[in-house]
Short mmCIF file of C-alpha atoms in Angstrom, two decimals:
data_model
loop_
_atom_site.label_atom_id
_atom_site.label_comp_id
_atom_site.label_asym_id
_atom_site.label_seq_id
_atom_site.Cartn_x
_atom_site.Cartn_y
_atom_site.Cartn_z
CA UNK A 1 36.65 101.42 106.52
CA UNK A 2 40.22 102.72 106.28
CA UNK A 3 42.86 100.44 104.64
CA UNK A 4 46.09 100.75 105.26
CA UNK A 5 49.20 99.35 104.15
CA UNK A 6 52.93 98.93 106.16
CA UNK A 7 56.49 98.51 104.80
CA UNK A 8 60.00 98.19 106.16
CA UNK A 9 62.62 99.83 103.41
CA UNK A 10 66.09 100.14 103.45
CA UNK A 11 68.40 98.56 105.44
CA UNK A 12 67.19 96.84 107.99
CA UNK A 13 66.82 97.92 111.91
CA UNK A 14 66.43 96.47 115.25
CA UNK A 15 63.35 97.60 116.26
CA UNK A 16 61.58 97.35 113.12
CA UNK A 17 59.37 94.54 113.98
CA UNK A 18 58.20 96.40 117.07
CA UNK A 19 56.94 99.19 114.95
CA UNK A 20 55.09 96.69 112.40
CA UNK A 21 53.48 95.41 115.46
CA UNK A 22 52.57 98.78 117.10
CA UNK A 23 51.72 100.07 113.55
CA UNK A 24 49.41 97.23 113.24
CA UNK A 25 47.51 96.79 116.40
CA UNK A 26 47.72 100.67 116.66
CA UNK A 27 45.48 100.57 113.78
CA UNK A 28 43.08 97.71 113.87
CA UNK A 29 41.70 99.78 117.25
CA UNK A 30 40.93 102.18 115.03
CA UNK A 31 38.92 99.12 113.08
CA UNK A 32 41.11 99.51 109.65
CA UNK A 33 42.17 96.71 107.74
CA UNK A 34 45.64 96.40 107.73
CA UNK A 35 48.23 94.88 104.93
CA UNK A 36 51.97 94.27 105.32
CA UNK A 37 53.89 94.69 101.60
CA UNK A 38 56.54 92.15 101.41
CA UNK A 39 60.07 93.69 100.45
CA UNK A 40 59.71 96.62 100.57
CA UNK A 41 58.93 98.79 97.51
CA UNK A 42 59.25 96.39 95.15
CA UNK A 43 56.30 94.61 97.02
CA UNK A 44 54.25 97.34 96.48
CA UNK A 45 55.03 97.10 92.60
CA UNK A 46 55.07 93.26 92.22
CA UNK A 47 51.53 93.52 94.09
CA UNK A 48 52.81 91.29 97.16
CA UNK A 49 51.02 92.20 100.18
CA UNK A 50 49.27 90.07 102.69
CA UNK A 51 46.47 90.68 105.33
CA UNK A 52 47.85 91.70 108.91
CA UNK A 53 45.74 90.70 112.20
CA UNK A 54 47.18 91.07 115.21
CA UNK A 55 47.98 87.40 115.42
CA UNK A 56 50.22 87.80 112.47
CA UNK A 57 52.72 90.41 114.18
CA UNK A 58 52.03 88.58 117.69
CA UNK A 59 55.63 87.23 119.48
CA UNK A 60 57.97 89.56 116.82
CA UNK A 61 58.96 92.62 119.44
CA UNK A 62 62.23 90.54 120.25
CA UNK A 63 63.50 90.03 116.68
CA UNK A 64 65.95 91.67 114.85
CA UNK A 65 65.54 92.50 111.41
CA UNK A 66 61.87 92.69 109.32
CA UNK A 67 59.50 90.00 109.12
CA UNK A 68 58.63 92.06 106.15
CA UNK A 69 61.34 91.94 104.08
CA UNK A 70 63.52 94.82 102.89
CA UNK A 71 64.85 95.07 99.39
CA UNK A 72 66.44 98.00 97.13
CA UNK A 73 63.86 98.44 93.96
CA UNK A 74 65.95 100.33 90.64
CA UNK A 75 62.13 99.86 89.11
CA UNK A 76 60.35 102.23 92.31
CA UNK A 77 62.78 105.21 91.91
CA UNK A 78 61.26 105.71 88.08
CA UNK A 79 57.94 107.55 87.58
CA UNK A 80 56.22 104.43 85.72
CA UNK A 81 57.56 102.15 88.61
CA UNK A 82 55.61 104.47 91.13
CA UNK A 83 52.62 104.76 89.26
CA UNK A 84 52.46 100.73 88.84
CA UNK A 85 52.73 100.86 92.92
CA UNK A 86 49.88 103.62 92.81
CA UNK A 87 47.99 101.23 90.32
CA UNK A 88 48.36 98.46 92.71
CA UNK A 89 47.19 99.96 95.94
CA UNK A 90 44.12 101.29 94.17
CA UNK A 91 43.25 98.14 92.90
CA UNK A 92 43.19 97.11 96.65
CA UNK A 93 41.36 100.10 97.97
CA UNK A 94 44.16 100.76 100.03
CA UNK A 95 44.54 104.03 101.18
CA UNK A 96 47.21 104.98 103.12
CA UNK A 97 50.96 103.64 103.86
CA UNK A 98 53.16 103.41 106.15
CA UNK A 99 56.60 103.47 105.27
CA UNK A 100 59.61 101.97 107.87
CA UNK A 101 62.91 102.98 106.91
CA UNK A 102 65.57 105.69 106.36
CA UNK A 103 66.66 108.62 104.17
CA UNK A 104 66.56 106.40 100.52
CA UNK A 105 62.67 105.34 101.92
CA UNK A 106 61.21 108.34 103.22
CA UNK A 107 62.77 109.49 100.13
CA UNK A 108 60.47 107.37 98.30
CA UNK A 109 57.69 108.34 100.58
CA UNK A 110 58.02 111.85 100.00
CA UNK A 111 57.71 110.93 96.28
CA UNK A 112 54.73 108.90 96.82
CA UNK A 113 53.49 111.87 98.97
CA UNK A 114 53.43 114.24 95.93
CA UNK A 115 51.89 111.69 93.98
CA UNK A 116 48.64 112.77 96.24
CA UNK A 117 48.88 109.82 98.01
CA UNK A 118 48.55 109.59 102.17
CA UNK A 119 52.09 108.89 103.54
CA UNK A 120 53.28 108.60 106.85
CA UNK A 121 57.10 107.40 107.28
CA UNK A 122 58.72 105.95 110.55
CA UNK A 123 62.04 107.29 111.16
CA UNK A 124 64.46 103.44 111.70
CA UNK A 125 68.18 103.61 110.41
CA UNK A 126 71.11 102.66 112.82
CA UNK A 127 72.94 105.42 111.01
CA UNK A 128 70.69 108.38 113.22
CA UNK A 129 71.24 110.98 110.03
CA UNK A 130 67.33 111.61 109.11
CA UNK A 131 66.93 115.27 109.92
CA UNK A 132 64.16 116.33 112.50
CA UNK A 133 64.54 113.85 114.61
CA UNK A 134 67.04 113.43 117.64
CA UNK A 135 66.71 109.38 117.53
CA UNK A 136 66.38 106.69 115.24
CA UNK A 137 64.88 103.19 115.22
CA UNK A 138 68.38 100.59 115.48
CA UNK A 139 70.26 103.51 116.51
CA UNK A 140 70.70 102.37 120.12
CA UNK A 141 71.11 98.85 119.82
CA UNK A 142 74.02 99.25 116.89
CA UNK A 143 75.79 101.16 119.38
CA UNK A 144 75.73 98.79 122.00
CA UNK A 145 76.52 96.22 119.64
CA UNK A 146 79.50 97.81 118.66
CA UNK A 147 80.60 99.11 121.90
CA UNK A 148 80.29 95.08 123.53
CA UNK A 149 82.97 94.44 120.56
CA UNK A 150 85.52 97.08 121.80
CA UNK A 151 84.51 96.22 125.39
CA UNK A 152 85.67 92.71 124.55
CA UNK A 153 88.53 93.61 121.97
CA UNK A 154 90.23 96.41 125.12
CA UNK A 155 90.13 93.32 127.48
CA UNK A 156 92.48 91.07 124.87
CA UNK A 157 93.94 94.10 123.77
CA UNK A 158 95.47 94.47 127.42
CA UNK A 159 96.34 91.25 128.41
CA UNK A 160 98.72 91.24 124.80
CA UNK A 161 99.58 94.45 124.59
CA UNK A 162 98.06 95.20 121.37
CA UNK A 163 96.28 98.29 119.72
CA UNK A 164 92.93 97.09 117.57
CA UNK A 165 91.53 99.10 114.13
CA UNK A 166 87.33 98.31 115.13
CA UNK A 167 85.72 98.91 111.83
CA UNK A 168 82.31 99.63 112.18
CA UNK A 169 79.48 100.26 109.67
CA UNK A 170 78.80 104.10 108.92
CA UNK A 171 79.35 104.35 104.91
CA UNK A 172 78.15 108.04 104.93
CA UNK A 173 77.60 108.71 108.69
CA UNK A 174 79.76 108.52 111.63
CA UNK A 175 77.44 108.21 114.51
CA UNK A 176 77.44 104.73 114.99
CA UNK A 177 81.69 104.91 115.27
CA UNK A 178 81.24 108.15 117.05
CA UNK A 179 78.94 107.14 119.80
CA UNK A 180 80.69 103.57 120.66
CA UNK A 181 84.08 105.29 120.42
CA UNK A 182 82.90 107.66 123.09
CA UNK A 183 81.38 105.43 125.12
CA UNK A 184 84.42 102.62 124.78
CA UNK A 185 87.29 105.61 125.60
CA UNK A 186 89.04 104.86 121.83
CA UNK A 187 92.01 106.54 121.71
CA UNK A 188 91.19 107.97 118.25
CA UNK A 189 88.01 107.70 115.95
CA UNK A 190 87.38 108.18 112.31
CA UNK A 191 84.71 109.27 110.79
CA UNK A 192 83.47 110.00 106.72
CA UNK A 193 82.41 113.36 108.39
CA UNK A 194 86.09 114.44 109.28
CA UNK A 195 88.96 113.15 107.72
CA UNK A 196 92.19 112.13 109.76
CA UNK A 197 95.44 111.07 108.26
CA UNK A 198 97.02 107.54 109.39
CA UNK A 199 100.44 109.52 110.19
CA UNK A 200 98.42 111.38 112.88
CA UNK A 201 96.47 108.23 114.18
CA UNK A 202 100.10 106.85 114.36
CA UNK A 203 101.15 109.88 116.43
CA UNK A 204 98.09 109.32 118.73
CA UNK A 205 98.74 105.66 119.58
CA UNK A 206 102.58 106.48 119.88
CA UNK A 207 101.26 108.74 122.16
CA UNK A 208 99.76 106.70 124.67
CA UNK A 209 102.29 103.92 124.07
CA UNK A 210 104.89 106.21 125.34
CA UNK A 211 102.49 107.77 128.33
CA UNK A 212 102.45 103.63 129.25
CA UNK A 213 99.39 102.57 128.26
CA UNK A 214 98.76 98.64 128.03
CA UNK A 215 96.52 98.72 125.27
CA UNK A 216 94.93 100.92 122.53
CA UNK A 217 91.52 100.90 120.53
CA UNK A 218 90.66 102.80 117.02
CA UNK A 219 87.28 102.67 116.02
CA UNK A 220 86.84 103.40 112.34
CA UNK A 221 83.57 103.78 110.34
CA UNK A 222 83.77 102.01 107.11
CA UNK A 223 83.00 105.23 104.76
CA UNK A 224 85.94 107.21 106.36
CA UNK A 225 88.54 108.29 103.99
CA UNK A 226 90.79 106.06 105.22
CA UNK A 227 88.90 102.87 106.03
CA UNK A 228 90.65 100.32 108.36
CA UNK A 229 92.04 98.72 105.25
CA UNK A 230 94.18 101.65 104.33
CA UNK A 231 95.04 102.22 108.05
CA UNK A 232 96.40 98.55 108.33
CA UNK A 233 98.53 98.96 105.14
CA UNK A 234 99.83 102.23 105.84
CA UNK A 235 100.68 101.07 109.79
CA UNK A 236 102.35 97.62 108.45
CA UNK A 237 104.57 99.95 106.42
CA UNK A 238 105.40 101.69 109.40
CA UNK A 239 105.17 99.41 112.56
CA UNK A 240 107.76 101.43 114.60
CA UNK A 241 105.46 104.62 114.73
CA UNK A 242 102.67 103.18 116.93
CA UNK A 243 104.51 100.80 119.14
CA UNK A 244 101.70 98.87 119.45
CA UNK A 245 100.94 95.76 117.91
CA UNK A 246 98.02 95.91 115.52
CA UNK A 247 94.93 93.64 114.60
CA UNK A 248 91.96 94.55 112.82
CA UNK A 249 88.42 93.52 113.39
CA UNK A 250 85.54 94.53 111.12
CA UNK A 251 82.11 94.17 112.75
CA UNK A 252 80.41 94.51 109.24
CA UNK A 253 76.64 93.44 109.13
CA UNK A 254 76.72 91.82 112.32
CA UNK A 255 76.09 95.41 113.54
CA UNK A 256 72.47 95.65 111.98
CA UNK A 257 71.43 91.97 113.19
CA UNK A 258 71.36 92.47 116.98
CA UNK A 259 68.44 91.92 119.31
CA UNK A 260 66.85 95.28 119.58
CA UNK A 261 67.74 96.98 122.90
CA UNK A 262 64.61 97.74 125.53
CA UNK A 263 65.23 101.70 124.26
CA UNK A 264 64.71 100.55 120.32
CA UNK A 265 61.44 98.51 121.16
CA UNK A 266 60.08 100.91 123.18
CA UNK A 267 60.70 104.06 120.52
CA UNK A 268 60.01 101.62 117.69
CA UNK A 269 56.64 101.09 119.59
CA UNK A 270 56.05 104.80 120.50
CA UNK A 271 56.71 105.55 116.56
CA UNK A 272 54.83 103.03 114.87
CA UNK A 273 51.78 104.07 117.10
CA UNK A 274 52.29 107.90 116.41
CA UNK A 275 52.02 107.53 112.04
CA UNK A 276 48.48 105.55 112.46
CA UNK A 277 47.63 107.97 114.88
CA UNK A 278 49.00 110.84 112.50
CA UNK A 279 46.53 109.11 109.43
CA UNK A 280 43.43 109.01 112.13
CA UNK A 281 44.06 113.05 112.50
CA UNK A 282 43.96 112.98 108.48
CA UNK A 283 47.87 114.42 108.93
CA UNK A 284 50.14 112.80 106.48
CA UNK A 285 53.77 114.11 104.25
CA UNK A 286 55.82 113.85 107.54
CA UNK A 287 58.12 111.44 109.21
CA UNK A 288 57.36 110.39 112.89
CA UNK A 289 60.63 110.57 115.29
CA UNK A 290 61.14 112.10 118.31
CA UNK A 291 62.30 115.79 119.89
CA UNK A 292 63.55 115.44 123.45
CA UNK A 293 61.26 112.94 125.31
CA UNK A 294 58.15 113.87 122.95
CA UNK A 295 57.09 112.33 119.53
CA UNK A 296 57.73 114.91 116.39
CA UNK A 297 56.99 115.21 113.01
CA UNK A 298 59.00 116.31 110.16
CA UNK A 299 57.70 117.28 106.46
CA UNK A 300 58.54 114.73 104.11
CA UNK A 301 59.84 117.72 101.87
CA UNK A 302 62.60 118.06 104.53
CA UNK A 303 63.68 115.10 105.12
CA UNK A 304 63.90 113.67 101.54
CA UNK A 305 67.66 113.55 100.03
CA UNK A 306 68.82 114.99 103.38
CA UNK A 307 71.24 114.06 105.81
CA UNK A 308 71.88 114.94 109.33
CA UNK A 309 75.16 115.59 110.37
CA UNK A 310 77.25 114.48 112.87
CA UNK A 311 77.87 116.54 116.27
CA UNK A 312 81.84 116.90 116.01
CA UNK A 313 82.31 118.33 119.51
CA UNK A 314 81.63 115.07 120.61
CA UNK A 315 85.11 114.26 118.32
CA UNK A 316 86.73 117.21 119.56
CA UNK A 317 85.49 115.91 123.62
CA UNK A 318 86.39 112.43 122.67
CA UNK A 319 90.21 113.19 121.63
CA UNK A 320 90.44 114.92 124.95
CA UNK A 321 89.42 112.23 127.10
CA UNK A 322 91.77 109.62 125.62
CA UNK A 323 94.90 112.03 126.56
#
């Protein structure tokens, strides 16, 4: 009999409980026993994994966050940390993993991967950058999350005639800011894939000041060059150039702690399902996401230290609508 082990990496998701739960049950059909490693990477070196049944991941689909536990591990990215994982999941007899997570895990997958061991990741970042895939796990509830905030900040904004800075999280990746800001018709957005200048985000929100708008909203990610920070100091400096009174609201982690949308459970599910079917085939090295409607799988070789970038027409379309 097959034994398997499942871990959530990384920062966490909405949506990754679904796919512990589909990961599970998905595999006890096939009559495997199934182990969940608690925090991530460093559970699979400190040897702390527990049994899974399908009791144990019953009533979680609705949560945010991992039952799991997800923690950073200095220890895993060195070649005697890995082979003290290796050590450890041959002591069990387990044979397979499934990794839940984004670029840093699959990363770690891969490595595990080349290690000769049988790896299948699940693609679940709300940042969307893991390449071969059009969708992420958390991807669509951080979105939503973030777009109820500027839904909510434009509705104040109006009724004082103020402009709001809506940092968002992105450190490396705009898609989060990029996707709400399209969605919630910001006047400007900033990404860390394109850099914009606060003198021209000044000229922007002059420019609908003067055209008579009542209100104004700038959504930032937090790894653009010029975070919301610098975009408040620079605009307190110079108050006259945007007309507009300013406020700033940073969203921070609240972003990643959201109850996963119906669209995140149901991928999360789809996902979590495809790797144990993936390990039944005896297919393994790839990440499970999606292409179009369909389920897709990417070689662990491509994904690992990659990045997916950004679509900036969508930047280009989303400066033309807020004319």
């Amino acid at each position: 009999m097959r034994r398997m082990a499942i871990l959530t990496s990384g920062g966490d998701a909405p949506g990754m409980n679904a796919a512990i739960r589909a990961a599970t049950r998905a595999a006890l059909a096939q009559g495997w026993a199934i182990f969940g490693v608690r925090n991530g990477y460093a559970g699979l070196i400190n040897d702390t994994l527990q049994p899974l049944g399908a009791r144990e991941v019953g009533g979680i689909v609705q949560h945010g966050g991992t039952v799991l536990g997800s923690a950073r591990s200095a220890e895993f990215r060195t070649e005697a940390g890995r082979a003290k994982a290796l050590r450890n999941l041959a002591q069990r007899g387990i044979d397979a993993l499934v990794v839940i997570g984004g670029n840093g895990s699959q990363t770690g997958s891969h490595a595990l991967a080349q290690a000769g061991f049988a790896v299948v990741g699940v693609a679940s970042t709300i940042d969307n950058d893991i390449v071969g895939t059009d969708t992420t796990i958390g991807v669509d509830t951080a979105v939503n999350v973030t777009l109820e905030a500027i839904d909510r900040l434009r509705t104040t904004g109006s009724s004082h005639q103020r402009a709001f800075l809506v940092e968002t999280m992105g450190r490396h990746c705009g898609h989060i800011a990029l996707m709400a800001g399209i969605a919630g018709g910001a006047e400007v957005i900033a990404i860390p894939e394109f850099d914009i200048e606060p003198h021209e985000v000044a000229e922007r929100l002059r420019a609908a000041y003067q055209r008579g708008k009542t209100h104004a909203i700038v959504v930032v990610a937090e790894g653009a060059k010029h975070n919301a920070q610098a975009m408040v100091q620079h605009f307190a400096e110079h108050r006259d150039a945007i007309g507009f009174e300013l406020r700033l609201t940073t969203l921070g982690h609240m972003v990643r702690g959201g109850i996963p949308t119906a669209a995140d459970r149901v991928l999360a599910t789809r996902l979590g399902a495809a790797a144990v079917q993936q390990l039944a085939r005896g297919e393994h090295g790839v990440v499970v996401g999606t292409r179009g409607l369909a389920i897709a799988t990417t070689p662990l070789a491509a994904v690992a230290g990659q990045t997916k970038p950004v679509d900036l027409t969508l930047l280009e379309l989303a400066r033309v609508l807020a004319q």
